[in-house]
Coordinates of C-alpha atoms in Angstrom, one line a residue:
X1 CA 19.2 -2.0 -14.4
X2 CA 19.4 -4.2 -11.6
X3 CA 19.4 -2.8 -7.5
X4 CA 23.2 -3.7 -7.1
X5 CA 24.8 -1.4 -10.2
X6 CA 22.0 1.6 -9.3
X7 CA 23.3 1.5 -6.2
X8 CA 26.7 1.5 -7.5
X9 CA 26.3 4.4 -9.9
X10 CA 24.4 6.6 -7.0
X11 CA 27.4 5.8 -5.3
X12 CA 29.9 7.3 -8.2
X13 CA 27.5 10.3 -8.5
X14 CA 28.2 11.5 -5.3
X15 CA 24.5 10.7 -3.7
X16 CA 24.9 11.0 0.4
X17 CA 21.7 8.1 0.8
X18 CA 19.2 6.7 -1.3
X19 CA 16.8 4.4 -0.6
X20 CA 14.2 2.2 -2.8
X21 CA 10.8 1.0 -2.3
X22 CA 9.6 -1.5 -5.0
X23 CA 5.9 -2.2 -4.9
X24 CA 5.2 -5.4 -7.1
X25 CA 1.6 -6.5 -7.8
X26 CA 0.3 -9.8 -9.7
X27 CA -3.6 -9.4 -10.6
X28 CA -5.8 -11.5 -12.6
X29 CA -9.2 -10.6 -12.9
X30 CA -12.4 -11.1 -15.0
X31 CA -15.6 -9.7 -15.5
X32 CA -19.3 -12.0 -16.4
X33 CA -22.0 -10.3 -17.4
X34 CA -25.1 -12.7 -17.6
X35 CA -22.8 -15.3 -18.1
X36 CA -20.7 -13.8 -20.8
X37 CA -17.1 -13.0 -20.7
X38 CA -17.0 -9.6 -20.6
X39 CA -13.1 -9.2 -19.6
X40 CA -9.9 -11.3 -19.0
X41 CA -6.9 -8.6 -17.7
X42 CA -3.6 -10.6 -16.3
X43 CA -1.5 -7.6 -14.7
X44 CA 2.5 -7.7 -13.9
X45 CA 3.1 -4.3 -12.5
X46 CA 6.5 -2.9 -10.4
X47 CA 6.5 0.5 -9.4
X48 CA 9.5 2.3 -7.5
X49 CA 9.5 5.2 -4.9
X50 CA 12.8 5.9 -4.7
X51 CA 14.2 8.7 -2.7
X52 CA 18.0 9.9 -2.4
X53 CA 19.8 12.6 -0.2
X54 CA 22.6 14.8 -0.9
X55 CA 24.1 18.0 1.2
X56 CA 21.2 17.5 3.5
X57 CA 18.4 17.9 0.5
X58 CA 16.0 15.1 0.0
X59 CA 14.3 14.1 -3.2
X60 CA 11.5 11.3 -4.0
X61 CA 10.4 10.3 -7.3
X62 CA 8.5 8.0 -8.7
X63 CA 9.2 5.5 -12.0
X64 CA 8.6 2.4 -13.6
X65 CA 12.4 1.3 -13.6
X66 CA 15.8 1.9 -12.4
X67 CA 18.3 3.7 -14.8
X68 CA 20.8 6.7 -15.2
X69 CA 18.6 8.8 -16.3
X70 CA 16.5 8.4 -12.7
X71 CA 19.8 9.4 -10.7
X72 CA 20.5 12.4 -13.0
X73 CA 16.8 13.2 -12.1
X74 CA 17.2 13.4 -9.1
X75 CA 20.6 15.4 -8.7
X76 CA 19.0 17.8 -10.9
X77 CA 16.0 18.3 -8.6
X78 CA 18.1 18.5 -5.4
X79 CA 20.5 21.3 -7.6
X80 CA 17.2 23.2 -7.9
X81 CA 15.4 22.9 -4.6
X82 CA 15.7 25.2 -1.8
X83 CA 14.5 22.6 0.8
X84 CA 16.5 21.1 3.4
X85 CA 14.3 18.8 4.9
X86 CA 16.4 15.5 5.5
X87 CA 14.6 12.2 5.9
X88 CA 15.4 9.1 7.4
X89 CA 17.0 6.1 5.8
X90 CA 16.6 2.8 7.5
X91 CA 19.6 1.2 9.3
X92 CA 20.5 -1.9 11.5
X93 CA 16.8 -3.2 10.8
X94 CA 16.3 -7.2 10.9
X95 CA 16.2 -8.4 7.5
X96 CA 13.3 -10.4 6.5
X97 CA 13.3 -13.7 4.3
X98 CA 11.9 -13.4 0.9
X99 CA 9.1 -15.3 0.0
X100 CA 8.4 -17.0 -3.0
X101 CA 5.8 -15.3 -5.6
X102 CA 2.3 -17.2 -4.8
X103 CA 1.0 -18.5 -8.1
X104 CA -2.7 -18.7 -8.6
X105 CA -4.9 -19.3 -11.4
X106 CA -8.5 -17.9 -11.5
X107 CA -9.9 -20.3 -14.4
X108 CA -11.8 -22.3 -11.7
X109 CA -13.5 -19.8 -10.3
X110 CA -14.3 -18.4 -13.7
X111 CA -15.8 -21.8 -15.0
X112 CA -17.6 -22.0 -11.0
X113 CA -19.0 -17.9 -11.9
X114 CA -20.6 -19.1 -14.9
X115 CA -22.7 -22.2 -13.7
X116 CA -23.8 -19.7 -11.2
X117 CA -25.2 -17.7 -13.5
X118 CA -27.9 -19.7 -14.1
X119 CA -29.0 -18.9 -10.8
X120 CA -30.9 -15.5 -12.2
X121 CA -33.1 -18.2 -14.5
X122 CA -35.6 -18.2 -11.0
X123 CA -36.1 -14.1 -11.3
X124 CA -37.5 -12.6 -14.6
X125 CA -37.1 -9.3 -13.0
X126 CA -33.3 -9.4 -13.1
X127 CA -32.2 -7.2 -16.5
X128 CA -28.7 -7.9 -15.5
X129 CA -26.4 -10.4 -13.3
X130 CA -22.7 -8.8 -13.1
X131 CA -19.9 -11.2 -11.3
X132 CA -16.4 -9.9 -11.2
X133 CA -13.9 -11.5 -9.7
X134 CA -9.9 -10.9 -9.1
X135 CA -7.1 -12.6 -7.2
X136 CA -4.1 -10.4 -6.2
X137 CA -0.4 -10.9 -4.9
X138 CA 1.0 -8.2 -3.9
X139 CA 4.9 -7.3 -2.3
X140 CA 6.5 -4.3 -1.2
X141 CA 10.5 -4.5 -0.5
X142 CA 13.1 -1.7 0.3
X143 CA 16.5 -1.9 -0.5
X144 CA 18.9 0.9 0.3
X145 CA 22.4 2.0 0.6
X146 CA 22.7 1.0 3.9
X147 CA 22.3 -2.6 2.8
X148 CA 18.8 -2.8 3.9
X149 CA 16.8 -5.6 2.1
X150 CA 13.0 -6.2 4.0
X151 CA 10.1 -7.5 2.2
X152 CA 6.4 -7.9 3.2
X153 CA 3.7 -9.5 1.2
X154 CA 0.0 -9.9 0.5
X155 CA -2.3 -12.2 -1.4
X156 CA -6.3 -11.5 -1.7
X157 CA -9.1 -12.1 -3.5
X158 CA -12.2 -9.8 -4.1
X159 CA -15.7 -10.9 -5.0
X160 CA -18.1 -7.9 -6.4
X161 CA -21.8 -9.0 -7.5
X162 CA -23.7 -6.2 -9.2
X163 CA -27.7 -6.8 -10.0
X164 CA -29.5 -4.7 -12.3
X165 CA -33.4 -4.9 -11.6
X166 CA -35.7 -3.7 -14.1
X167 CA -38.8 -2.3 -12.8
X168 CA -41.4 -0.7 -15.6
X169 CA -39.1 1.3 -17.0
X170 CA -36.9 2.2 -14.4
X171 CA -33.4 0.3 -13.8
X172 CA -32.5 -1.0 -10.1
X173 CA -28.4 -1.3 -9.4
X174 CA -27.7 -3.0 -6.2
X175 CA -24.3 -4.1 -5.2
X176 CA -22.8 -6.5 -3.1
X177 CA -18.7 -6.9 -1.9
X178 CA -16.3 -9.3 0.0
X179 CA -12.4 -9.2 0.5
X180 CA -11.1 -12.1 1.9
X181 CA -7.5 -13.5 1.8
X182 CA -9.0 -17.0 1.8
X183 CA -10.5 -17.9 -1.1
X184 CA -12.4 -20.7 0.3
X185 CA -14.4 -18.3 2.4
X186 CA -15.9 -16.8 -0.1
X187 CA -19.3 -18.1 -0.8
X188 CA -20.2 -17.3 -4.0
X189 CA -23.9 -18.7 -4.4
X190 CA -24.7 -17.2 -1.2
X191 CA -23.7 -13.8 -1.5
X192 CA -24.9 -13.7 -5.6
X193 CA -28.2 -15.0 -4.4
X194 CA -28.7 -12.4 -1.5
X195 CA -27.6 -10.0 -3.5
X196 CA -30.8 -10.6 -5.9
X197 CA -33.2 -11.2 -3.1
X198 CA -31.8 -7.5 -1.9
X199 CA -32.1 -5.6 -5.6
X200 CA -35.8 -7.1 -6.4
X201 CA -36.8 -5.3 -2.6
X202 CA -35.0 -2.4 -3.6
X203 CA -36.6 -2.0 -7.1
X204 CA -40.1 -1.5 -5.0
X205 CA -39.6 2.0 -4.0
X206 CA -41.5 4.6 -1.6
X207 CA -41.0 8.1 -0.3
X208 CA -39.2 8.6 2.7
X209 CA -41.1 11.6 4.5
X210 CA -38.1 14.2 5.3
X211 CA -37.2 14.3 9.5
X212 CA -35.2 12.1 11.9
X213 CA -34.2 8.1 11.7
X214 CA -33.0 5.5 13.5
X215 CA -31.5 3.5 11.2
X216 CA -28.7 1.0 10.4
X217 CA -25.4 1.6 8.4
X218 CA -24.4 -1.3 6.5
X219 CA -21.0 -2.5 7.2
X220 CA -19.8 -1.2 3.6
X221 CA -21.5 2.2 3.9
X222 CA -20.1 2.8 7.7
X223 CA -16.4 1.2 6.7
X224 CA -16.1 4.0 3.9
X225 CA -17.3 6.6 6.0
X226 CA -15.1 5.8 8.5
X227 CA -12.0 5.5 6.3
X228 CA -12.6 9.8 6.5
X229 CA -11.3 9.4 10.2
X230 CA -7.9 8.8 8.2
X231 CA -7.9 12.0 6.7
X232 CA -9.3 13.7 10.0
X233 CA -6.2 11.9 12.1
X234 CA -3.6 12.5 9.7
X235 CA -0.6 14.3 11.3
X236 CA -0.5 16.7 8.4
X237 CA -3.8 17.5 8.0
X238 CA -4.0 18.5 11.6
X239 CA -1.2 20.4 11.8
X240 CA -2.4 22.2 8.6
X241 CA -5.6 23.2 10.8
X242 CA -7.9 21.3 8.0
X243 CA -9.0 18.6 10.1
X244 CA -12.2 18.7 12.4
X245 CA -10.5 16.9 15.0
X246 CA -7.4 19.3 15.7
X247 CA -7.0 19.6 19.5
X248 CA -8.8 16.3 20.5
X249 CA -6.7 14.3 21.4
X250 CA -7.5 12.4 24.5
X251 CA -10.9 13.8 24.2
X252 CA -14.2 12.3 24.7
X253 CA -15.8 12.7 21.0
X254 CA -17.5 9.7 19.9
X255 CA -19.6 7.2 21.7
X256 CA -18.2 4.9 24.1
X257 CA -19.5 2.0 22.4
X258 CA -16.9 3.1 19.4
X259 CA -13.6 1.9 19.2
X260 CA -11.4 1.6 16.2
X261 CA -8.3 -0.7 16.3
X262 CA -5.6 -0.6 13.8
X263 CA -3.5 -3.9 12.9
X264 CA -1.2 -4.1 9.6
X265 CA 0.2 -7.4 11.3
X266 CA -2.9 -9.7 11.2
X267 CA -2.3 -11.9 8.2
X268 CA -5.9 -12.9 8.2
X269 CA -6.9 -9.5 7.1
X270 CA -6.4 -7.9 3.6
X271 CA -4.0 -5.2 4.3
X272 CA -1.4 -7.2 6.2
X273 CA 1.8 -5.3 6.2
X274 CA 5.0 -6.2 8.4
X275 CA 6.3 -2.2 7.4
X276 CA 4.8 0.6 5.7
X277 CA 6.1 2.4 2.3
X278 CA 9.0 4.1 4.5
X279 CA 10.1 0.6 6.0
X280 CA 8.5 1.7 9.4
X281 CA 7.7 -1.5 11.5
X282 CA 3.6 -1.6 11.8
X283 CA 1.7 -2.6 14.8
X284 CA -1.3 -3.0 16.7
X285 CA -2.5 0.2 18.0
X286 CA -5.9 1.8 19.5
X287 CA -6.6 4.7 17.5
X288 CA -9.9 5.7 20.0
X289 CA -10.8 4.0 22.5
X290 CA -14.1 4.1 23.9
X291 CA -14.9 7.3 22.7
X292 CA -11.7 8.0 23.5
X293 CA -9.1 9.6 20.6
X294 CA -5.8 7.9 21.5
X295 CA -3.7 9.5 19.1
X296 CA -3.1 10.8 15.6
X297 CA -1.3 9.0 12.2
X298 CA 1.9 10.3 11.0
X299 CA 4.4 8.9 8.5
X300 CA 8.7 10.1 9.3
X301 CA 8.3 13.3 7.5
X302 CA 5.6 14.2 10.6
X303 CA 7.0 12.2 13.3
X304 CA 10.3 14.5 13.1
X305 CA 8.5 17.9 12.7
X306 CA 7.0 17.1 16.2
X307 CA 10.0 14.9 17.4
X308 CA 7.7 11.8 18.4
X309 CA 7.6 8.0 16.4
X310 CA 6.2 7.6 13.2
X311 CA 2.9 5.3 13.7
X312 CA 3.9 3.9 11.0
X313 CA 0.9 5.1 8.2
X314 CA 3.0 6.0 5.3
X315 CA 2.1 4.4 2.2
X316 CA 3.0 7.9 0.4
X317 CA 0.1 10.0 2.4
X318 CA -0.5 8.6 5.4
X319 CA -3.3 5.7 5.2
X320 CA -4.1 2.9 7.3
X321 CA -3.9 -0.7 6.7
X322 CA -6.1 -2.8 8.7
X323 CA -8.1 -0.3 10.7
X324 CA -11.4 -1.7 12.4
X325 CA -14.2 -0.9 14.2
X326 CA -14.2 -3.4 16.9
X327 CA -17.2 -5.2 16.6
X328 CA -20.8 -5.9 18.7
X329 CA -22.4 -8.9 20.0
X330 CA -25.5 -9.1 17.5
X331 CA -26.0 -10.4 14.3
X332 CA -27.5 -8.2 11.3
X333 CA -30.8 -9.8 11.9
X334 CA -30.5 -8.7 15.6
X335 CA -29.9 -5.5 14.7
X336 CA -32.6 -4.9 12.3
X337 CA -35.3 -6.5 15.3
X338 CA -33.8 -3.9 17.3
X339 CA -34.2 -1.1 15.2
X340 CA -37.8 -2.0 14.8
X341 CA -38.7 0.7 12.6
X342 CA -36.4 3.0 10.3
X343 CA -34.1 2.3 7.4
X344 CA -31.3 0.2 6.7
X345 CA -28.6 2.3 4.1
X346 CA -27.0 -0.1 2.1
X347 CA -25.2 2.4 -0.1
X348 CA -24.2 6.4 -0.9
X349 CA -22.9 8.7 -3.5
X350 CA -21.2 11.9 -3.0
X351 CA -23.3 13.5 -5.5
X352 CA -23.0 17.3 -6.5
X353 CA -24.0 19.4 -3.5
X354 CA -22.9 16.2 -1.0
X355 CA -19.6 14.8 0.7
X356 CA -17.7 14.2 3.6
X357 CA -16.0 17.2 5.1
X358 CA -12.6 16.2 6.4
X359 CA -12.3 20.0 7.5
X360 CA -15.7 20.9 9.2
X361 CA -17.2 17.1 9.9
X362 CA -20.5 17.7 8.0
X363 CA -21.9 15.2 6.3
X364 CA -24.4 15.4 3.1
X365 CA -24.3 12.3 0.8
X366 CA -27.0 10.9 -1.2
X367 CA -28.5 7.6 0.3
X368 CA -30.0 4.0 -0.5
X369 CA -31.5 1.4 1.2
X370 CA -34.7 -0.2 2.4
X371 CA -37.6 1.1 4.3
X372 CA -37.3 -1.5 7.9
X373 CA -40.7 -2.0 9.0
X374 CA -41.0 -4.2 12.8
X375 CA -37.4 -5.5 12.2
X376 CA -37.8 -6.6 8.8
X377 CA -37.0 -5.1 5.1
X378 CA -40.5 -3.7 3.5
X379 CA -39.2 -2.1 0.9
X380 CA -37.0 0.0 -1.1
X381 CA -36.6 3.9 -0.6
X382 CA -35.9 6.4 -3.0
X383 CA -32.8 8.3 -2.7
X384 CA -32.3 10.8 -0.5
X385 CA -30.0 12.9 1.3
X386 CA -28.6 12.4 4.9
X387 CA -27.6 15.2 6.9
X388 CA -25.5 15.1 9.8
X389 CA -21.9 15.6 11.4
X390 CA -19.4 12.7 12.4
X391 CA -19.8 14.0 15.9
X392 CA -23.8 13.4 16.0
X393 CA -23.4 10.2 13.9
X394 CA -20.5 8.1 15.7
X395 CA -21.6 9.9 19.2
X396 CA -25.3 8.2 19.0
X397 CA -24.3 5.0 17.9
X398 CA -26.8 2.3 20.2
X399 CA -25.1 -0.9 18.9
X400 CA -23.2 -2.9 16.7
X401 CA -23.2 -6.0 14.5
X402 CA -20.9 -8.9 15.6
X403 CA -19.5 -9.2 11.8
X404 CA -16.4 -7.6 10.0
X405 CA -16.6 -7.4 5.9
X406 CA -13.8 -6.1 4.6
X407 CA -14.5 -4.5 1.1
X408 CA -10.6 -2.3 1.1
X409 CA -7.3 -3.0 2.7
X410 CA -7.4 0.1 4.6
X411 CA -11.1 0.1 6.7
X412 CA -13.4 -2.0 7.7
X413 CA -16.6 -2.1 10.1
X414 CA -19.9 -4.3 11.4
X415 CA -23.2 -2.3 10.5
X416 CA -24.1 0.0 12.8
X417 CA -27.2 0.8 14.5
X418 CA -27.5 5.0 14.9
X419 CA -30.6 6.8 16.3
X420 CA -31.6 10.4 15.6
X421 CA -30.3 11.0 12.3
X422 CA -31.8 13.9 9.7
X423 CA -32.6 12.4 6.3
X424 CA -34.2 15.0 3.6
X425 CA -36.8 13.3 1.0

């Protein structure tokens, strides 16, 4: 059924509002594993969150297409609810042109992955070279009864090389990851080959003696945990009292040296967005400055319940798109001469026993990395645990890295340089 007679029949049904968001996505992907084909998956997916009002009762749902049976759904749900919570529908919003749908092919890079296979020919150690590679389109539109039509798009590619080292009889994974919306900056050789280099370190392995590090977060490992400031800034999870951070805003938390930027609206980032899922216009904010937080995330549900503007974070909970750390002035290699002596974390696991505590802060997780040893890699360690609070670890951050790697739409961050920090052997 097409947008104009679902709108009609809504219409005949008696609906008040209803208003459709239609996420589209285009993916192609593949998957080499030491040279082999492994996988081929071409994806064509639309998805609709459509929500509709009647007598002041709001209902969403979620489907794969647009019929009769959706709208008799829904007037059944809002027969049977006892809510009254009305939403918003947008109105009088500047429409914006449609695109065309980008078409890509990835059989180049596919025949480009497979010559650079051979580059694991130079290292008997290697047991396994993975190399998976996908290219994404992706477009979210709203229609609604208020003849709203806005649309806002996204294309990306994403680069994953996974080495397994075999050492006796022990298997070494290491991982490396790049987003870019530019395929041309993604340098394949470079990252597959320091990749290797950085599994056949790992596979030599010591014992970390259990006390206090300095060390360095890679940009991957501090981008995912700061993607749990999300959850810790999210309008409902505050006002839920289940988020560390209730009652601090416009407090001093962090370290000065931290600030952490949101921006939907760069295009040269992966989770450009001109609106989120509601249709709320995104923008550039400062989510902590300095130390410094500025403010918390809410979506319209949370915006009206305490009668300020949405920030414009909802993508069905309320996420970010965009968010940064704002980066340093040194380069990794900088960094690592200035820790001197420690250990660079390259990787975690919330493993049984571990996490990230939206609710309390504490942080357990299960570490990996190398042993740094008068500014350069020694060595592998073996995994252990690292103990700590998101207080104690973003308050004694010393520097940063002058380098964003995106590895999600939502987060991203340079490596970070952190003293004081509890690790358990």
């Amino acid at each position: 059924m097409n947008y104009n007679d679902f709108f009609k029949l809504a219409q005949e049904k008696k609906l008040d509002k209803i208003q459709i968001t239609e996420n589209h996505k285009i993916n192609s992907s593949f998957k080499l594993i030491n040279g082999k084909l492994d996988s081929y998956d071409d994806l064509n997916l639309k998805k609709y969150n459509i929500k509709a009002e009647k007598n002041g009762k709001t209902i969403k749902i979620i489907s794969d297409y647009l019929s009769e049976d959706i709208l008799d759904n829904i007037l059944f749900n809002i027969e049977n609810t006892d809510s009254k919570y009305e939403d918003e529908y947008l109105e009088n919003i500047e429409n914006i042109e449609r695109k065309k749908i980008v078409d890509f092919s990835i059989d180049e890079d596919l025949k480009k992955l497979k010559d650079l296979d051979s580059l694991r020919d130079k290292y008997p150690q290697i047991d396994k070279l993975i190399l998976i590679f996908s290219e994404e389109y992706s477009n979210t539109c709203i229609k609604n009864s208020n003849n709203v039509d806005i649309s806002t798009d996204s294309h990306l590619c994403n680069f994953i090389v996974e080495v397994v080292v075999k050492n006796k009889e022990e298997l070494i994974n290491y991982d490396k990851e790049q987003i870019s919306v530019n395929k041309e900056e993604i340098n394949f050789k470079n990252i597959i080959e320091e990749a290797i280099i950085s599994a056949i370190k790992m596979s030599n392995k010591e014992k970390l003696q259990s006390k206090k590090y300095n060390l360095i977060l890679d940009s991957k490992v501090s981008s995912n945990i700061i993607d749990n400031i999300t959850k810790m800034l999210s309008a409902t999870n505050i006002r839920n009292n289940i988020s560390c951070l209730n009652n601090k805003i416009n407090s001093e938390i962090f370290s000065n040296k931290l600030t952490i930027i949101e921006d939907p609206t760069n295009r040269d980032f992966p989770g450009y967005r001109l609106f989120d899922d509601e249709g709320t216009k995104t923008f550039k904010k400062c989510i902590i400055e300095n130390g410094v937080i500025k403010t918390e995330l809410f979506n319209i549900k949370e915006a009206k319940l305490k009668n300020v503007a949405s920030t414009g974070n909802g993508y069905g909970n309320i996420e970010t798109r965009n968010m940064y750390l704002l980066p340093g002035k040194n380069s990794l290699e900088e960094l690592l001469k200035k820790l001197d002596n420690g250990i660079y974390i390259t990787n975690y696991m919330e493993a049984s026993g571990t996490s990230i505590n939206c609710t309390t802060g504490n942080i357990s997780i299960q570490i990996f990395g190398f042993i740094v040893e008068k500014g350069k890699i020694k060595s592998g360690f073996e995994p252990c645990i690292m103990t700590t609070t998101i207080f104690e670890l973003l308050s004694n951050i010393e520097d940063l890295s002058d380098k964003l790697c995106f590895t999600n739409i939502k987060t991203s961050s340079p490596a970070l340089l952190i003293n004081d920090i509890s690790i358990s052997a």
